[in-house]
Tab-separated table of C-alpha atoms in Angstrom:
chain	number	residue	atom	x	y	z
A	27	UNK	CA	0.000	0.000	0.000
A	28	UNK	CA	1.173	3.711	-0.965
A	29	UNK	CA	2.363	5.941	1.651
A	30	UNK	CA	-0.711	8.075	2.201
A	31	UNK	CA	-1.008	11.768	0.445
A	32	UNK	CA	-0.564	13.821	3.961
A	33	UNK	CA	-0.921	17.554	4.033
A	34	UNK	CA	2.848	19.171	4.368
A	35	UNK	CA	4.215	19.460	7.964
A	36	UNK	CA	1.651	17.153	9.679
A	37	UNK	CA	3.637	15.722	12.228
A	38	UNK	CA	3.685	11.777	12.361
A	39	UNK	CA	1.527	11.395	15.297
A	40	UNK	CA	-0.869	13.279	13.318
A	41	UNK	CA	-0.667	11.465	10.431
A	42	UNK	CA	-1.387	8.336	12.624
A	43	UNK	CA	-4.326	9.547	14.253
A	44	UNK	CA	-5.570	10.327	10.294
A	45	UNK	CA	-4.802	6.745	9.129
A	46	UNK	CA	-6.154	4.637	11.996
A	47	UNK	CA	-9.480	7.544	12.226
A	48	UNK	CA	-9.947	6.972	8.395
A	49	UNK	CA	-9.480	2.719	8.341
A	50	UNK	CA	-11.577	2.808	11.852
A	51	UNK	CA	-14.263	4.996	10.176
A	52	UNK	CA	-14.906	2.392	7.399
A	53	UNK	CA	-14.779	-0.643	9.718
A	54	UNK	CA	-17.311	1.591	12.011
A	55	UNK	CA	-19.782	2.229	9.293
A	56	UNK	CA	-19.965	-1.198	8.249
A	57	UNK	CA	-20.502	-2.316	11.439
A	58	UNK	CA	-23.755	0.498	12.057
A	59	UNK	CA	-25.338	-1.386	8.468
A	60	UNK	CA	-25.048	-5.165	10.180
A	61	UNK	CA	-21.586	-6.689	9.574
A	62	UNK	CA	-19.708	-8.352	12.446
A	63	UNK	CA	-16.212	-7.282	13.470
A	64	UNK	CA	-13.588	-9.381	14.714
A	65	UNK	CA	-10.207	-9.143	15.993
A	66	UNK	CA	-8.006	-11.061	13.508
A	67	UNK	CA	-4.711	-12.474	14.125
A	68	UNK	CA	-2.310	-14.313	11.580
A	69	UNK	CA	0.938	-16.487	12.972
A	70	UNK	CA	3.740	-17.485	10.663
A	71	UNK	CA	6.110	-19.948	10.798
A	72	UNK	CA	9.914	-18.644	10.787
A	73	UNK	CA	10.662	-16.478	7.569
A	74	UNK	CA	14.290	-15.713	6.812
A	75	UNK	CA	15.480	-12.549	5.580
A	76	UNK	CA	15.473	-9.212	6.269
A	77	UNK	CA	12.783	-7.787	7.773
A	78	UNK	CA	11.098	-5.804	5.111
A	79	UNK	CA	10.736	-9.108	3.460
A	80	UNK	CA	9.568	-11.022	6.023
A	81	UNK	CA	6.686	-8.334	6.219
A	82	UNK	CA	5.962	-8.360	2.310
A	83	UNK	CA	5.956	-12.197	2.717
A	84	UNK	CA	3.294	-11.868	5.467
A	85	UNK	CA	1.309	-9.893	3.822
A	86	UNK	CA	1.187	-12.002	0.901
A	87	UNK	CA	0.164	-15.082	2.411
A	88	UNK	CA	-2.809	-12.276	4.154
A	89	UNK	CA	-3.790	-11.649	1.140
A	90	UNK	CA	-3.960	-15.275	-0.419
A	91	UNK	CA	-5.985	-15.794	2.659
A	92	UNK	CA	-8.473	-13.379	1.876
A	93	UNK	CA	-8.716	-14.431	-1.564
A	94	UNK	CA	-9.834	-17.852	-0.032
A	95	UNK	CA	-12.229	-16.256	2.259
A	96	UNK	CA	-13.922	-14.250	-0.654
A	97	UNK	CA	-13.932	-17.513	-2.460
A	98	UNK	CA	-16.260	-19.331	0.598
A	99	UNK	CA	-18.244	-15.935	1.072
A	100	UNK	CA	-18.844	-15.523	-3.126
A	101	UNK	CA	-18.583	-17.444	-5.986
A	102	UNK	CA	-17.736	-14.756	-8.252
A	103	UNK	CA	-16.506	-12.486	-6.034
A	104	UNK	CA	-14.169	-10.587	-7.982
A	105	UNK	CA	-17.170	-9.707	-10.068
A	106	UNK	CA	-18.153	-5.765	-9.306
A	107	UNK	CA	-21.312	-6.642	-8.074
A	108	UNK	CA	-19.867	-8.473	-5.477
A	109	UNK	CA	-16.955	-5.552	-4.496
A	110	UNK	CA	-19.067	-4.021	-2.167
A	111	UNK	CA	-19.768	-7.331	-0.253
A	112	UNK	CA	-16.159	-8.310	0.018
A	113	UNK	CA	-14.973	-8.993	3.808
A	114	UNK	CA	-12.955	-6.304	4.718
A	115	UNK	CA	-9.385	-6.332	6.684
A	116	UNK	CA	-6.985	-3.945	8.261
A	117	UNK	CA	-4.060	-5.635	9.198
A	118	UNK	CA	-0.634	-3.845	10.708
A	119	UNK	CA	2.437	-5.487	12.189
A	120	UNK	CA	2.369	-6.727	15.731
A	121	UNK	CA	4.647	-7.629	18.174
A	122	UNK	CA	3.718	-9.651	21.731
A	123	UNK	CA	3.722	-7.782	24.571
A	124	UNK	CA	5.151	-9.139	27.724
A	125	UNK	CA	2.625	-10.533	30.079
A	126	UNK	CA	3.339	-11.027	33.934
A	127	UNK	CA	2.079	-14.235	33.759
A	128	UNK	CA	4.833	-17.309	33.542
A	129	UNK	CA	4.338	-19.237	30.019
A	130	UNK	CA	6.139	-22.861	29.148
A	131	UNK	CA	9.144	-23.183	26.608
A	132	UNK	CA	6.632	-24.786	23.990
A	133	UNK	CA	4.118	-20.966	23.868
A	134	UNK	CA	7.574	-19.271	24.401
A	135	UNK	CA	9.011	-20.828	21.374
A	136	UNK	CA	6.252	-20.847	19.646
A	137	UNK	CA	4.628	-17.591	19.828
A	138	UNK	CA	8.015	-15.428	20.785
A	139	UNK	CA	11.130	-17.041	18.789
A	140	UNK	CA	9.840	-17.130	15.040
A	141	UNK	CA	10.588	-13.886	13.396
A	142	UNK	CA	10.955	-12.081	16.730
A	143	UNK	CA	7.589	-12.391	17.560
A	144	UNK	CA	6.258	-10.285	14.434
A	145	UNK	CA	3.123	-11.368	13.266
A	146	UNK	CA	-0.052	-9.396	11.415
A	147	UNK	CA	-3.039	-8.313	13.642
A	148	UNK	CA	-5.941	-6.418	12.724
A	149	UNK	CA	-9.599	-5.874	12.542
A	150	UNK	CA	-12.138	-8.298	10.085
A	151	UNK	CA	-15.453	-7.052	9.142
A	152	UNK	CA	-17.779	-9.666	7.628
A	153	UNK	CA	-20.542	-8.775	5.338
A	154	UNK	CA	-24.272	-9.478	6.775
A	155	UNK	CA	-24.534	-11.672	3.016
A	156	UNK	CA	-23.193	-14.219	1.019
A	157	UNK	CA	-22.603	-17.750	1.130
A	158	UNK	CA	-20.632	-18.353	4.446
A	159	UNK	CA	-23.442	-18.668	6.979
A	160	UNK	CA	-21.444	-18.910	10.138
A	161	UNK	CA	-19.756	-16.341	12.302
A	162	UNK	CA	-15.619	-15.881	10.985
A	163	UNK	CA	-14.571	-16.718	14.305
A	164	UNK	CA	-16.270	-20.737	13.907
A	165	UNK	CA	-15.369	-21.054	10.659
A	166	UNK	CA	-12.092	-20.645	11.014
A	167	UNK	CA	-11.774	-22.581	14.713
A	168	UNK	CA	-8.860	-22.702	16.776
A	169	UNK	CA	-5.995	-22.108	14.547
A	170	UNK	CA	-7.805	-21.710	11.145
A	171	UNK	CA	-6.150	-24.648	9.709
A	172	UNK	CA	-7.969	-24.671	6.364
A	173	UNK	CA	-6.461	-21.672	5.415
A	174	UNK	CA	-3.670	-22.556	6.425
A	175	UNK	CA	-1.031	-24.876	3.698
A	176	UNK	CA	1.146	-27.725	5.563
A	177	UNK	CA	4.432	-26.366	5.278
A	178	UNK	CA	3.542	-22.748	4.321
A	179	UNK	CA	4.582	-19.589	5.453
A	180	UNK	CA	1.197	-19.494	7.484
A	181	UNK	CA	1.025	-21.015	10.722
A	182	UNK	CA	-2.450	-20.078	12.147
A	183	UNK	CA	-5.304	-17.609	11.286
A	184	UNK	CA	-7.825	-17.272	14.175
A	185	UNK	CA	-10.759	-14.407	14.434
A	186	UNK	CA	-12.548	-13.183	17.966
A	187	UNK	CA	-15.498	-11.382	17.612
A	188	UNK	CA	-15.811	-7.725	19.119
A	189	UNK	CA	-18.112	-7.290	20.953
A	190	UNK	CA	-17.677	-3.781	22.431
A	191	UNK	CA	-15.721	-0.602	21.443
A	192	UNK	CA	-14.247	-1.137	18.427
A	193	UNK	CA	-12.669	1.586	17.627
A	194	UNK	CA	-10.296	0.824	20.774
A	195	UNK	CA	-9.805	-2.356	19.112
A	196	UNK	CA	-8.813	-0.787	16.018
A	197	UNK	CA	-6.608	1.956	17.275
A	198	UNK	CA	-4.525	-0.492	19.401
A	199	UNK	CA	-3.725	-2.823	16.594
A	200	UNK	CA	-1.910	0.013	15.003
A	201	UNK	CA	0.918	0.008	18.334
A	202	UNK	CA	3.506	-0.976	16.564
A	203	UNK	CA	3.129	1.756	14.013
A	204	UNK	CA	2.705	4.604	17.153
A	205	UNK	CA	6.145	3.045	19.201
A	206	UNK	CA	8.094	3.484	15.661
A	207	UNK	CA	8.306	-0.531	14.877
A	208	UNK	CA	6.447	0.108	11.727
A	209	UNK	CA	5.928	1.599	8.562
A	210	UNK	CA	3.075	3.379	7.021
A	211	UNK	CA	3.921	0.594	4.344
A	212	UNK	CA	3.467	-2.303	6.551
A	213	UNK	CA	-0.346	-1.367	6.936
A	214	UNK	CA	-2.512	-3.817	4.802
A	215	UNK	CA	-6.197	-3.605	3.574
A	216	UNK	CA	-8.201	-5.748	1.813
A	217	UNK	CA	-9.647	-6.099	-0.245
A	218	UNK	CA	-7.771	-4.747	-3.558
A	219	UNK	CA	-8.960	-1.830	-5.193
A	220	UNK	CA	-11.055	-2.071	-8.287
A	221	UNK	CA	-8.323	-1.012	-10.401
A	222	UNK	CA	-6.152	-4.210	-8.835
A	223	UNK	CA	-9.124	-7.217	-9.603
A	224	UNK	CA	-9.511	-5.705	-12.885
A	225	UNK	CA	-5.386	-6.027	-13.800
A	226	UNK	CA	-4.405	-9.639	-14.381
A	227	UNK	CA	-1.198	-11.188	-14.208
A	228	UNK	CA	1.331	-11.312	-16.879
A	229	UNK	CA	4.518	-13.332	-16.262
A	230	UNK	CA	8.070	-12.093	-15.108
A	231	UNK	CA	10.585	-12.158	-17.845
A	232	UNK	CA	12.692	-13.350	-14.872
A	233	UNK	CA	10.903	-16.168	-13.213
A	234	UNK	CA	12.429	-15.230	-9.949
A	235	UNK	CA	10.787	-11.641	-10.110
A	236	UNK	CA	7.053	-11.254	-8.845
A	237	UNK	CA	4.131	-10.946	-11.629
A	238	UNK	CA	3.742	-7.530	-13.330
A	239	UNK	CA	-0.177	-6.445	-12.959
A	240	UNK	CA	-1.517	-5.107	-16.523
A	241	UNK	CA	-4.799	-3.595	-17.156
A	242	UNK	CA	-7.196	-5.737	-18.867
């Protein structure tokens, strides 16, 4: 995602009190015409490199996941009918914070030591229609396993519902983005714009180099 077009000498707190007010504002209105918001979390396995591509690698496998979710909510969904009934995510870097409580070396290891404990976090809001007739957080269970490839980059997807002050919710999940551990960059919504569905894929000269999106 684009840096966002600021007004000259807004300060940075500023400009993240405009991005969260602006993401929380859609998530807020959806909510006031019957969707259901939920806190979303996504857990990777142990990515290697540096960390501005660990975080594009994340937010890949987010957004393969939400194609898969639009897939079980529509059956055309990338037709523009559907565009305006797409489930809708705001997802920022996240790191654990320290709790008081005493965990074992299995949660330790697994939740602290792969990538340093940077994960994606965010707010879901499901549309009131479509196919998928139960809540996000029971279709996806306790570690969202069907979205989530033996042996991929994805460890676990998992959805709570929110059930009270949401734009709390919201605001919070942008932390790491307030204490300076992330990038205006790093923020990721979904889904695509229209201009995005309506490119398709054409295929790198270089087969190592990611697809370049052309206009149909």
């Amino acid at each position: 995602m684009p840096r966002p077009p600021f007004p000259d000498g807004l300060s940075r707190s500023d400009q993240i009190n405009q991005l969260t007010g602006g993401y929380g504002q859609i998530a807020t209105e959806l909510v006031a015409e019957g969707w259901c918001p939920y806190l979303l979390v996504l857990k990777y396995r142990h990515l290697g490199g540096r960390r501005d591509t660990v975080v594009a690698q994340m937010k890949r496998e987010a957004e393969r996941a939400h194609r898969w979710l639009c897939e079980r909510v529509w059956r055309n969904w990338r037709a523009p009918s559907r565009r305006d009934c797409l489930p809708y995510w705001v997802l920022a870097p996240d790191f654990p914070v320290a709790k008081r409580a005493k965990v074992s070396a299995r949660s330790a290891w697994r939740d602290l030591l792969p990538n340093d404990g940077l994960h994606l976090q965010g707010v879901a809001v499901m549309p009131p229609v479509g196919r998928l007739r139960e809540p996000l957080d029971e279709h996806l269970g306790p570690s969202g396993a069907r979205y989530c490839p033996r042996g991929g980059p994805l460890m676990s997807l998992t959805a709570t519902p929110i059930v009270s002050d949401l734009a709390y919710v919201h605001t919070y999940n942008f932390k790491a983005l307030t204490r300076g551990r992330a990038d205006f960059d790093d923020i990721l919504t979904l889904p695509p714009s229209s201009a995005e569905l309506d490119s398709k894929p054409r295929p790198a000269t270089e087969p190592w180099r990611p697809p370049v999106l052309i206009r149909a």
